[in-house]
Amino acid sequence: MKFAWFPGCVSRGACRELYASVKAVAPILGLELTEMTEAACTGAGVISEHSPGVADALNARTFAMAQKMGLPVMNNCSTCMGVMAGVQARLGGDGTALGRVNGVLKAEALEYKPPVRVTNFLWVLVEDVGLEKLKSLVKRPLRGVRLGPFYGCYILRPEANLGFGEKPERGKYLEQVIAACGGDPVDYEGKDKCCGFPILTMNRKNSLSMAGDHLLEARGNGAHGLVTPCPLCHLNLDAQQPDAAKVKGQRIDLPILHLPQLVGLALGLEPKDLGLGKHIVSTRPLLDRAGVGG
Amino acid sequence: MKATLIVRRYDPESGKPPYDQTYTVAVGESEVVLDALIKIREEQDGSLALRCSCRSAICGSCAMNMNGHPGLACKTKVAALSPHGEPVQVGPGGNLPVIKDLVVDMGPFWSKVRQVTPWLRPGAPPPANEEYRVPNERMLDLSGMMACIMCGACVMACTVLEAEQGQGGKPDEGFLGPAALAKALRFVGDPRDGTSRERLEALMGGGGIWDCTHCFECVQRCPKGVAPMDRILELRRRAVDAGFTDHNGVRHAQAFVDSIRKHGQLDENYLARKSVTFGELFQMMPVALRMLLAGKMPPMFPHNLPGDSREDVKRIFEAMEEEKPA
Ligand code: SF4
Ligand code: SF4
Ligand code: FES
């Protein structure tokens, strides 16, 4: 299972523990990752808002590079996934947009020839590694740990761009992976809603209130922590959690795991190799519950 | 097949809080949730309140929550929600006051649509002895918004409205919401309208286009392909083009774009500095400090792409940036 790995900006910036944990679990899962060091940011939806043409070309450039490597693209971010899927859809039309984009890419001897397979760490776990294989690799089942899934909008919507027609279970993968790792998935309404990150600088109160609502609902339903495949959701749910707690007027203290951190724990890796000390909300209570020392 | 519907009931006159009632009803393969509800009302429980008219996804009156998400009950097959005979959860749509059972008060919905002045304000009188003529292409894009049947599904799904009401906000205040803003673009984009600037300016304030959190809920739930969020993003582009730039949202977008243009990658520090005003930056200091202590601050020198790639990214910006979407 070889992939052109697109780590994205946030996992190389504010969430470096995500980068480290993907790297740590990949060899155990049998994933051979070649990091795309020359690929640019997807634009996170902000560039396409400013200029769809630029976003299309930046991502087509990434796709063309992967095609040159002969590999499918794997990202580890709901936002990257959504943006890339959107560009795939836009460049799949009558060929006019594709022609313009390839005209620009010519200068660096690249050409994007659709289709390209773009996937992400969550989908790879279920569709490539497989849940049975994952279960067989688990060394430290997280028995008795109740975890709420938090997907992030762009890995779920719009379904038409994200292959839900062929793979309708994609909206349940997180629960399946939590269970495969030995944990108990906790159901709550906020699991597929917005974390509020996109409006953090524009409407801070609404943004923090969104994060706070979901965190409190999950905790109320018995969650010991949340798991997310999206580093931007992680920023709003973890780094902003103390402020979300202030907006909601109550303590929250709910640890948030990046998806590969959960997998790494179940595979028996050490918390420090997974950057579990680099969170704002301490992961210690959750680790204790899972019987992880260190 | 037999279908089980768990219906959220509520009768404000009874003084009782909302409760769930389970019904079992026979439905055909191709029957929709509305068919099942009408059978229940006619054969089992005449007290069940619901709203419908056309039964053909045209009138927009039957929007409600099904398995937690809003849509038209007359367009949603029971079999699609319950492939293996699972019970189907039915309830009133969110973000609007419940009148009884599945019937919500559309008043706040209409009041927000009215706030965007949903009628034409012509820039000039029509040419003498003629009617206004608009080129076909210009109306083509607008037809996407004119397809709206005002069902409210997008408003019921909107995560920002939910957050506002969770904080005690009233349904007819705050964020204008997806349906009204899509309607706003329908008139901002109409070549006959003479007040596009005023319309855009009005949308720059609180509750306007910059309050949308980009969650795609409205795009996913709209039964008519109106894609309200895409319309909101188009309004943002048009507002910036028209020179309305004094807003955090604009500064955030500009800083983001600049960072990618220069580095090919996002510089999160730069983004935080450029996209907020001084007061807000001060507010963010505790967060920055927290992140620094946890070893989480982005590197001071942003992760750069290799030199060649930076040139390539610049070239892409130069070639594509001026292109406006069709
Ligand atoms: S994309 Fe914007 S308008 Fe649409 S549901 Fe989300 S927050 Fe509301
Ligand atoms: S935009 Fe779509 S979901 Fe919203 S009111 Fe119109 S038809 Fe209904
Ligand atoms: S009854 Fe008219 S839209 Fe459903």
Tab-separated table of N, CA and C in Angstrom, chain A residues 17-163:
chain	number	residue	atom	x	y	z
A	17	GLU	N	2.207	17.108	16.187
A	17	GLU	CA	1.999	15.768	16.742
A	17	GLU	C	1.207	14.888	15.768
A	18	LEU	N	0.439	15.521	14.901
A	18	LEU	CA	-0.312	14.751	13.898
A	18	LEU	C	0.659	14.163	12.870
A	19	TYR	N	1.552	15.011	12.393
A	19	TYR	CA	2.581	14.587	11.437
A	19	TYR	C	3.376	13.417	12.019
A	20	ALA	N	3.816	13.603	13.255
A	20	ALA	CA	4.636	12.574	13.904
A	20	ALA	C	3.865	11.269	14.059
A	21	SER	N	2.582	11.351	14.390
A	21	SER	CA	1.858	10.109	14.652
A	21	SER	C	1.511	9.365	13.357
A	22	VAL	N	1.244	10.116	12.273
A	22	VAL	CA	1.032	9.430	10.984
A	22	VAL	C	2.303	8.663	10.626
A	23	LYS	N	3.434	9.339	10.782
A	23	LYS	CA	4.717	8.714	10.455
A	23	LYS	C	4.973	7.487	11.322
A	24	ALA	N	4.575	7.573	12.581
A	24	ALA	CA	4.856	6.469	13.495
A	24	ALA	C	4.005	5.239	13.203
A	25	VAL	N	2.725	5.443	12.842
A	25	VAL	CA	1.855	4.273	12.654
A	25	VAL	C	1.958	3.664	11.256
A	26	ALA	N	2.360	4.472	10.262
A	26	ALA	CA	2.328	4.000	8.873
A	26	ALA	C	3.061	2.671	8.668
A	27	PRO	N	4.332	2.525	9.100
A	27	PRO	CA	5.031	1.261	8.827
A	27	PRO	C	4.350	0.059	9.478
A	28	ILE	N	3.771	0.248	10.654
A	28	ILE	CA	3.118	-0.884	11.329
A	28	ILE	C	1.887	-1.329	10.548
A	29	LEU	N	1.206	-0.345	9.947
A	29	LEU	CA	-0.007	-0.653	9.184
A	29	LEU	C	0.313	-1.146	7.772
A	30	GLY	N	1.596	-1.103	7.416
A	30	GLY	CA	1.981	-1.523	6.075
A	30	GLY	C	1.790	-0.436	5.034
A	31	LEU	N	1.791	0.827	5.477
A	31	LEU	CA	1.642	1.933	4.532
A	31	LEU	C	3.022	2.481	4.189
A	32	GLU	N	3.311	2.507	2.902
A	32	GLU	CA	4.586	3.081	2.459
A	32	GLU	C	4.302	4.486	1.956
A	33	LEU	N	4.735	5.477	2.710
A	33	LEU	CA	4.387	6.855	2.367
A	33	LEU	C	5.580	7.606	1.788
A	34	THR	N	5.374	8.227	0.633
A	34	THR	CA	6.385	9.126	0.105
A	34	THR	C	5.866	10.542	0.294
A	35	GLU	N	6.521	11.311	1.141
A	35	GLU	CA	6.006	12.638	1.459
A	35	GLU	C	6.134	13.581	0.266
A	36	MET	N	5.070	14.319	0.013
A	36	MET	CA	5.082	15.291	-1.087
A	36	MET	C	5.625	16.619	-0.551
A	37	THR	N	6.924	16.802	-0.606
A	37	THR	CA	7.506	18.001	0.009
A	37	THR	C	7.352	19.236	-0.882
A	38	GLU	N	7.044	19.034	-2.156
A	38	GLU	CA	6.951	20.187	-3.061
A	38	GLU	C	5.518	20.625	-3.327
A	39	ALA	N	4.571	19.885	-2.788
A	39	ALA	CA	3.171	20.236	-3.041
A	39	ALA	C	2.764	21.416	-2.158
A	40	ALA	N	1.938	22.303	-2.724
A	40	ALA	CA	1.509	23.502	-1.989
A	40	ALA	C	0.241	23.221	-1.193
A	41	CYS	N	-0.093	24.154	-0.359
A	41	CYS	CA	-1.338	24.116	0.430
A	41	CYS	C	-2.549	23.934	-0.496
A	42	THR	N	-3.582	23.242	-0.038
A	42	THR	CA	-4.792	23.072	-0.852
A	42	THR	C	-5.565	24.379	-0.983
A	43	GLY	N	-5.286	25.308	-0.085
A	43	GLY	CA	-6.036	26.556	-0.069
A	43	GLY	C	-7.145	26.532	0.967
A	44	ALA	N	-7.382	25.349	1.538
A	44	ALA	CA	-8.327	25.194	2.660
A	44	ALA	C	-9.681	25.864	2.421
A	45	GLY	N	-10.087	25.988	1.171
A	45	GLY	CA	-11.382	26.609	0.889
A	45	GLY	C	-11.311	28.133	0.856
A	46	VAL	N	-10.238	28.700	1.455
A	46	VAL	CA	-10.127	30.158	1.473
A	46	VAL	C	-9.647	30.667	0.121
A	47	ILE	N	-8.691	29.931	-0.473
A	47	ILE	CA	-8.205	30.341	-1.795
A	47	ILE	C	-9.327	30.203	-2.835
A	48	SER	N	-10.108	29.120	-2.739
A	48	SER	CA	-11.153	28.966	-3.753
A	48	SER	C	-12.220	30.038	-3.587
A	49	GLU	N	-12.370	30.530	-2.372
A	49	GLU	CA	-13.305	31.630	-2.155
A	49	GLU	C	-12.779	32.883	-2.871
A	50	HIS	N	-11.463	33.091	-2.777
A	50	HIS	CA	-10.820	34.261	-3.367
A	50	HIS	C	-10.705	34.093	-4.872
A	51	SER	N	-10.258	32.936	-5.306
A	51	SER	CA	-10.078	32.685	-6.727
A	51	SER	C	-10.101	31.188	-6.992
A	52	PRO	N	-11.236	30.666	-7.462
A	52	PRO	CA	-11.347	29.231	-7.715
A	52	PRO	C	-10.266	28.731	-8.684
A	53	GLY	N	-9.896	29.578	-9.641
A	53	GLY	CA	-8.885	29.165	-10.617
A	53	GLY	C	-7.567	28.828	-9.951
A	54	VAL	N	-7.130	29.675	-9.000
A	54	VAL	CA	-5.864	29.424	-8.310
A	54	VAL	C	-5.950	28.115	-7.525
A	55	ALA	N	-7.065	27.917	-6.816
A	55	ALA	CA	-7.213	26.691	-6.020
A	55	ALA	C	-7.188	25.463	-6.927
A	56	ASP	N	-7.879	25.549	-8.055
A	56	ASP	CA	-7.887	24.413	-8.987
A	56	ASP	C	-6.472	24.097	-9.442
A	57	ALA	N	-5.720	25.145	-9.815
A	57	ALA	CA	-4.385	24.917	-10.359
A	57	ALA	C	-3.424	24.397	-9.287
A	58	LEU	N	-3.501	24.950	-8.077
A	58	LEU	CA	-2.600	24.483	-7.009
A	58	LEU	C	-2.822	22.995	-6.732
A	59	ASN	N	-4.093	22.593	-6.684
A	59	ASN	CA	-4.381	21.190	-6.371
A	59	ASN	C	-4.135	20.276	-7.565
A	60	ALA	N	-4.420	20.772	-8.773
A	60	ALA	CA	-4.125	19.969	-9.964
A	60	ALA	C	-2.622	19.713	-10.028
A	61	ARG	N	-1.847	20.694	-9.582
A	61	ARG	CA	-0.390	20.529	-9.547
A	61	ARG	C	-0.023	19.359	-8.629
A	62	THR	N	-0.663	19.325	-7.461
A	62	THR	CA	-0.420	18.223	-6.522
A	62	THR	C	-0.831	16.879	-7.142
A	63	PHE	N	-2.006	16.855	-7.777
A	63	PHE	CA	-2.474	15.607	-8.392
A	63	PHE	C	-1.486	15.149	-9.471
A	64	ALA	N	-1.025	16.115	-10.284
A	64	ALA	CA	-0.111	15.768	-11.383
A	64	ALA	C	1.200	15.213	-10.831
A	65	MET	N	1.664	15.772	-9.718
A	65	MET	CA	2.894	15.268	-9.105
A	65	MET	C	2.712	13.819	-8.653
A	66	ALA	N	1.566	13.547	-8.045
A	66	ALA	CA	1.299	12.177	-7.589
A	66	ALA	C	1.224	11.241	-8.786
A	67	GLN	N	0.606	11.725	-9.867
A	67	GLN	CA	0.505	10.874	-11.053
A	67	GLN	C	1.882	10.581	-11.616
A	68	LYS	N	2.763	11.574	-11.526
A	68	LYS	CA	4.129	11.375	-11.986
A	68	LYS	C	4.826	10.306	-11.130
A	69	MET	N	4.475	10.308	-9.831
A	69	MET	CA	5.043	9.299	-8.933
A	69	MET	C	4.346	7.944	-9.114
A	70	GLY	N	3.220	7.962	-9.824
A	70	GLY	CA	2.463	6.734	-10.019
A	70	GLY	C	1.721	6.272	-8.771
A	71	LEU	N	1.374	7.232	-7.893
A	71	LEU	CA	0.770	6.868	-6.614
A	71	LEU	C	-0.532	7.628	-6.358
A	72	PRO	N	-1.452	7.021	-5.591
A	72	PRO	CA	-2.611	7.783	-5.138
A	72	PRO	C	-2.199	8.767	-4.043
A	73	VAL	N	-2.992	9.831	-3.878
A	73	VAL	CA	-2.698	10.832	-2.852
A	73	VAL	C	-3.384	10.429	-1.550
A	74	MET	N	-2.647	10.499	-0.434
A	74	MET	CA	-3.281	10.335	0.878
A	74	MET	C	-3.021	11.580	1.710
A	75	ASN	N	-4.088	12.237	2.171
A	75	ASN	CA	-3.907	13.345	3.103
A	75	ASN	C	-4.344	12.892	4.490
A	76	ASN	N	-4.167	13.759	5.486
A	76	ASN	CA	-4.600	13.391	6.843
A	76	ASN	C	-5.366	14.537	7.478
A	77	CYS	N	-6.348	15.046	6.709
A	77	CYS	CA	-7.055	16.240	7.159
A	77	CYS	C	-8.396	16.306	6.436
A	78	SER	N	-9.479	16.435	7.195
A	78	SER	CA	-10.807	16.512	6.579
A	78	SER	C	-10.897	17.691	5.618
A	79	THR	N	-10.267	18.812	5.992
A	79	THR	CA	-10.337	20.002	5.153
A	79	THR	C	-9.588	19.776	3.840
A	80	CYS	N	-8.356	19.261	3.915
A	80	CYS	CA	-7.614	18.946	2.687
A	80	CYS	C	-8.450	18.015	1.810
A	81	MET	N	-9.062	17.006	2.446
A	81	MET	CA	-9.840	16.023	1.687
A	81	MET	C	-10.972	16.697	0.930
A	82	GLY	N	-11.713	17.543	1.631
A	82	GLY	CA	-12.851	18.199	1.007
A	82	GLY	C	-12.440	19.108	-0.137
A	83	VAL	N	-11.369	19.869	0.072
A	83	VAL	CA	-10.935	20.796	-0.973
A	83	VAL	C	-10.473	20.003	-2.197
A	84	MET	N	-9.672	18.965	-1.959
A	84	MET	CA	-9.183	18.179	-3.086
A	84	MET	C	-10.335	17.523	-3.848
A	85	ALA	N	-11.333	17.014	-3.107
A	85	ALA	CA	-12.476	16.376	-3.757
A	85	ALA	C	-13.264	17.406	-4.574
A	86	GLY	N	-13.368	18.615	-4.051
A	86	GLY	CA	-14.072	19.672	-4.774
A	86	GLY	C	-13.362	20.015	-6.078
A	87	VAL	N	-12.028	20.092	-6.019
A	87	VAL	CA	-11.264	20.405	-7.229
A	87	VAL	C	-11.406	19.263	-8.240
A	88	GLN	N	-11.355	18.025	-7.755
A	88	GLN	CA	-11.547	16.877	-8.661
A	88	GLN	C	-12.876	17.007	-9.396
A	89	ALA	N	-13.919	17.392	-8.659
A	89	ALA	CA	-15.239	17.516	-9.272
A	89	ALA	C	-15.252	18.655	-10.295
A	90	ARG	N	-14.651	19.799	-9.925
A	90	ARG	CA	-14.681	20.950	-10.842
A	90	ARG	C	-13.887	20.694	-12.109
A	91	LEU	N	-12.776	19.959	-11.986
A	91	LEU	CA	-11.935	19.735	-13.165
A	91	LEU	C	-12.373	18.506	-13.942
A	92	GLY	N	-13.476	17.900	-13.512
A	92	GLY	CA	-13.934	16.701	-14.203
A	92	GLY	C	-14.957	17.009	-15.278
A	93	GLY	N	-15.301	18.255	-15.498
A	93	GLY	CA	-16.370	18.635	-16.429
A	93	GLY	C	-15.996	18.458	-17.897
A	94	ASP	N	-16.288	19.484	-18.682
A	94	ASP	CA	-16.118	19.351	-20.134
A	94	ASP	C	-14.674	19.521	-20.589
A	95	GLY	N	-13.768	19.810	-19.670
A	95	GLY	CA	-12.362	19.894	-20.065
A	95	GLY	C	-11.850	21.314	-20.257
A	96	THR	N	-12.738	22.317	-20.266
A	96	THR	CA	-12.260	23.698	-20.446
A	96	THR	C	-11.392	24.133	-19.278
A	97	ALA	N	-11.918	23.923	-18.057
A	97	ALA	CA	-11.171	24.321	-16.858
A	97	ALA	C	-9.875	23.527	-16.776
A	98	LEU	N	-9.947	22.251	-17.088
A	98	LEU	CA	-8.764	21.399	-17.036
A	98	LEU	C	-7.706	21.896	-18.020
A	99	GLY	N	-8.155	22.272	-19.204
A	99	GLY	CA	-7.234	22.755	-20.225
A	99	GLY	C	-6.482	23.997	-19.749
A	100	ARG	N	-7.214	24.930	-19.138
A	100	ARG	CA	-6.583	26.161	-18.644
A	100	ARG	C	-5.546	25.850	-17.579
A	101	VAL	N	-5.929	24.961	-16.669
A	101	VAL	CA	-5.030	24.598	-15.578
A	101	VAL	C	-3.775	23.915	-16.126
A	102	ASN	N	-3.961	22.987	-17.027
A	102	ASN	CA	-2.798	22.291	-17.575
A	102	ASN	C	-1.909	23.226	-18.392
A	103	GLY	N	-2.527	24.255	-18.970
A	103	GLY	CA	-1.742	25.260	-19.681
A	103	GLY	C	-0.720	25.904	-18.757
A	104	VAL	N	-1.131	26.181	-17.515
A	104	VAL	CA	-0.224	26.806	-16.552
A	104	VAL	C	0.798	25.797	-16.032
A	105	LEU	N	0.366	24.558	-15.855
A	105	LEU	CA	1.270	23.540	-15.280
A	105	LEU	C	2.362	23.122	-16.266
A	106	LYS	N	2.128	23.415	-17.541
A	106	LYS	CA	3.075	23.029	-18.584
A	106	LYS	C	4.482	23.541	-18.281
A	107	ALA	N	4.545	24.760	-17.742
A	107	ALA	CA	5.841	25.382	-17.470
A	107	ALA	C	6.712	24.523	-16.565
A	108	GLU	N	6.107	23.711	-15.720
A	108	GLU	CA	6.921	22.837	-14.881
A	108	GLU	C	6.778	21.376	-15.337
A	109	ALA	N	6.425	21.200	-16.606
A	109	ALA	CA	6.333	19.874	-17.216
A	109	ALA	C	5.400	18.941	-16.444
A	110	LEU	N	4.300	19.490	-15.962
A	110	LEU	CA	3.318	18.658	-15.273
A	110	LEU	C	2.013	18.681	-16.057
A	111	GLU	N	1.281	17.575	-15.981
A	111	GLU	CA	-0.053	17.553	-16.559
A	111	GLU	C	-0.955	16.700	-15.682
A	112	TYR	N	-2.114	17.243	-15.355
A	112	TYR	CA	-3.075	16.468	-14.574
A	112	TYR	C	-4.029	15.769	-15.521
A	113	LYS	N	-4.026	14.437	-15.447
A	113	LYS	CA	-4.933	13.657	-16.293
A	113	LYS	C	-5.934	12.941	-15.401
A	114	PRO	N	-7.137	13.501	-15.253
A	114	PRO	CA	-8.114	12.857	-14.376
A	114	PRO	C	-8.452	11.455	-14.900
A	115	PRO	N	-8.844	10.542	-14.051
A	115	PRO	CA	-8.997	10.746	-12.608
A	115	PRO	C	-7.711	10.396	-11.846
A	116	VAL	N	-7.634	10.919	-10.637
A	116	VAL	CA	-6.555	10.535	-9.741
A	116	VAL	C	-7.258	10.053	-8.479
A	117	ARG	N	-6.684	9.097	-7.787
A	117	ARG	CA	-7.319	8.664	-6.541
A	117	ARG	C	-6.820	9.547	-5.403
A	118	VAL	N	-7.744	10.222	-4.738
A	118	VAL	CA	-7.389	11.032	-3.572
A	118	VAL	C	-8.116	10.445	-2.373
A	119	THR	N	-7.369	10.114	-1.343
A	119	THR	CA	-8.000	9.531	-0.176
A	119	THR	C	-7.367	10.132	1.075
A	120	ASN	N	-7.773	9.666	2.230
A	120	ASN	CA	-7.242	10.218	3.471
A	120	ASN	C	-7.014	9.094	4.463
A	121	PHE	N	-6.322	9.403	5.525
A	121	PHE	CA	-5.908	8.379	6.486
A	121	PHE	C	-7.091	7.568	7.008
A	122	LEU	N	-8.241	8.222	7.255
A	122	LEU	CA	-9.408	7.495	7.776
A	122	LEU	C	-9.904	6.464	6.761
A	123	TRP	N	-10.091	6.917	5.528
A	123	TRP	CA	-10.594	6.000	4.504
A	123	TRP	C	-9.588	4.887	4.250
A	124	VAL	N	-8.305	5.229	4.278
A	124	VAL	CA	-7.267	4.222	4.047
A	124	VAL	C	-7.338	3.134	5.120
A	125	LEU	N	-7.561	3.548	6.366
A	125	LEU	CA	-7.649	2.567	7.454
A	125	LEU	C	-8.716	1.524	7.158
A	126	VAL	N	-9.866	1.968	6.661
A	126	VAL	CA	-10.985	1.043	6.459
A	126	VAL	C	-10.916	0.385	5.087
A	127	GLU	N	-10.570	1.170	4.057
A	127	GLU	CA	-10.696	0.643	2.691
A	127	GLU	C	-9.420	-0.022	2.190
A	128	ASP	N	-8.279	0.340	2.733
A	128	ASP	CA	-7.029	-0.249	2.266
A	128	ASP	C	-6.450	-1.220	3.298
A	129	VAL	N	-6.239	-0.718	4.509
A	129	VAL	CA	-5.726	-1.607	5.559
A	129	VAL	C	-6.800	-2.637	5.897
A	130	GLY	N	-8.001	-2.186	6.136
A	130	GLY	CA	-9.114	-3.076	6.490
A	130	GLY	C	-9.265	-3.199	7.999
A	131	LEU	N	-10.523	-3.237	8.440
A	131	LEU	CA	-10.783	-3.266	9.882
A	131	LEU	C	-10.296	-4.567	10.522
A	132	GLU	N	-10.417	-5.669	9.793
A	132	GLU	CA	-9.983	-6.960	10.354
A	132	GLU	C	-8.481	-6.949	10.588
A	133	LYS	N	-7.751	-6.451	9.568
A	133	LYS	CA	-6.295	-6.376	9.686
A	133	LYS	C	-5.925	-5.449	10.843
A	134	LEU	N	-6.614	-4.313	10.925
A	134	LEU	CA	-6.330	-3.364	12.005
A	134	LEU	C	-6.519	-4.053	13.362
A	135	LYS	N	-7.634	-4.771	13.492
A	135	LYS	CA	-7.905	-5.483	14.753
A	135	LYS	C	-6.778	-6.445	15.087
A	136	SER	N	-6.282	-7.131	14.056
A	136	SER	CA	-5.249	-8.146	14.300
A	136	SER	C	-3.929	-7.507	14.728
A	137	LEU	N	-3.767	-6.208	14.411
A	137	LEU	CA	-2.517	-5.535	14.769
A	137	LEU	C	-2.581	-4.880	16.153
A	138	VAL	N	-3.784	-4.835	16.707
A	138	VAL	CA	-3.947	-4.137	17.989
A	138	VAL	C	-3.232	-4.889	19.111
A	139	LYS	N	-2.330	-4.168	19.795
A	139	LYS	CA	-1.588	-4.776	20.913
A	139	LYS	C	-2.131	-4.297	22.251
A	140	ARG	N	-2.774	-3.114	22.207
A	140	ARG	CA	-3.233	-2.515	23.450
A	140	ARG	C	-4.676	-2.049	23.245
A	141	PRO	N	-5.629	-2.988	23.282
A	141	PRO	CA	-7.024	-2.592	23.044
A	141	PRO	C	-7.472	-1.582	24.102
A	142	LEU	N	-8.162	-0.552	23.656
A	142	LEU	CA	-8.532	0.530	24.579
A	142	LEU	C	-9.835	0.203	25.293
A	143	ARG	N	-9.810	-0.910	26.024
A	143	ARG	CA	-11.033	-1.399	26.676
A	143	ARG	C	-11.566	-0.402	27.687
A	144	GLY	N	-12.874	-0.195	27.593
A	144	GLY	CA	-13.513	0.681	28.576
A	144	GLY	C	-13.314	2.163	28.313
A	145	VAL	N	-12.617	2.497	27.219
A	145	VAL	CA	-12.448	3.914	26.902
A	145	VAL	C	-13.564	4.328	25.946
A	146	ARG	N	-14.351	5.298	26.380
A	146	ARG	CA	-15.495	5.735	25.581
A	146	ARG	C	-15.104	6.970	24.773
A	147	LEU	N	-15.126	6.814	23.439
A	147	LEU	CA	-14.624	7.886	22.568
A	147	LEU	C	-15.705	8.363	21.606
A	148	GLY	N	-15.862	9.670	21.524
A	148	GLY	CA	-16.806	10.260	20.583
A	148	GLY	C	-16.095	10.564	19.273
A	149	PRO	N	-16.698	10.202	18.136
A	149	PRO	CA	-16.112	10.581	16.850
A	149	PRO	C	-16.392	12.051	16.565
A	150	PHE	N	-15.456	12.758	15.939
A	150	PHE	CA	-15.743	14.102	15.440
A	150	PHE	C	-15.149	14.209	14.036
A	151	TYR	N	-16.002	14.179	13.028
A	151	TYR	CA	-15.541	14.001	11.650
A	151	TYR	C	-14.903	15.241	11.022
A	152	GLY	N	-15.545	16.394	11.214
A	152	GLY	CA	-15.137	17.573	10.435
A	152	GLY	C	-15.970	17.622	9.170
A	153	CYS	N	-16.531	18.808	8.871
A	153	CYS	CA	-17.508	18.948	7.773
A	153	CYS	C	-17.045	18.363	6.447
A	154	TYR	N	-15.794	18.680	6.083
A	154	TYR	CA	-15.429	18.502	4.677
A	154	TYR	C	-15.139	17.065	4.284
A	155	ILE	N	-15.083	16.158	5.259
A	155	ILE	CA	-14.904	14.753	4.937
A	155	ILE	C	-16.280	14.095	4.792
A	156	LEU	N	-17.333	14.862	5.088
A	156	LEU	CA	-18.710	14.348	5.026
A	156	LEU	C	-19.568	15.025	3.969
A	157	ARG	N	-19.308	16.290	3.701
A	157	ARG	CA	-20.186	17.066	2.826
A	157	ARG	C	-19.385	17.870	1.830
A	158	PRO	N	-19.867	18.086	0.599
A	158	PRO	CA	-21.079	17.487	0.044
A	158	PRO	C	-20.825	16.035	-0.363
A	159	GLU	N	-21.779	15.166	-0.045
A	159	GLU	CA	-21.597	13.735	-0.276
A	159	GLU	C	-21.316	13.410	-1.736
A	160	ALA	N	-21.909	14.209	-2.638
A	160	ALA	CA	-21.754	13.917	-4.067
A	160	ALA	C	-20.284	13.943	-4.481
A	161	ASN	N	-19.480	14.819	-3.874
A	161	ASN	CA	-18.060	14.901	-4.234
A	161	ASN	C	-17.224	13.836	-3.546
A	162	LEU	N	-17.752	13.241	-2.498
A	162	LEU	CA	-16.915	12.426	-1.625
A	162	LEU	C	-17.170	10.927	-1.731
A	163	GLY	N	-17.744	10.511	-2.836
A	163	GLY	CA	-17.881	9.074	-3.091
A	163	GLY	C	-18.824	8.341	-2.166
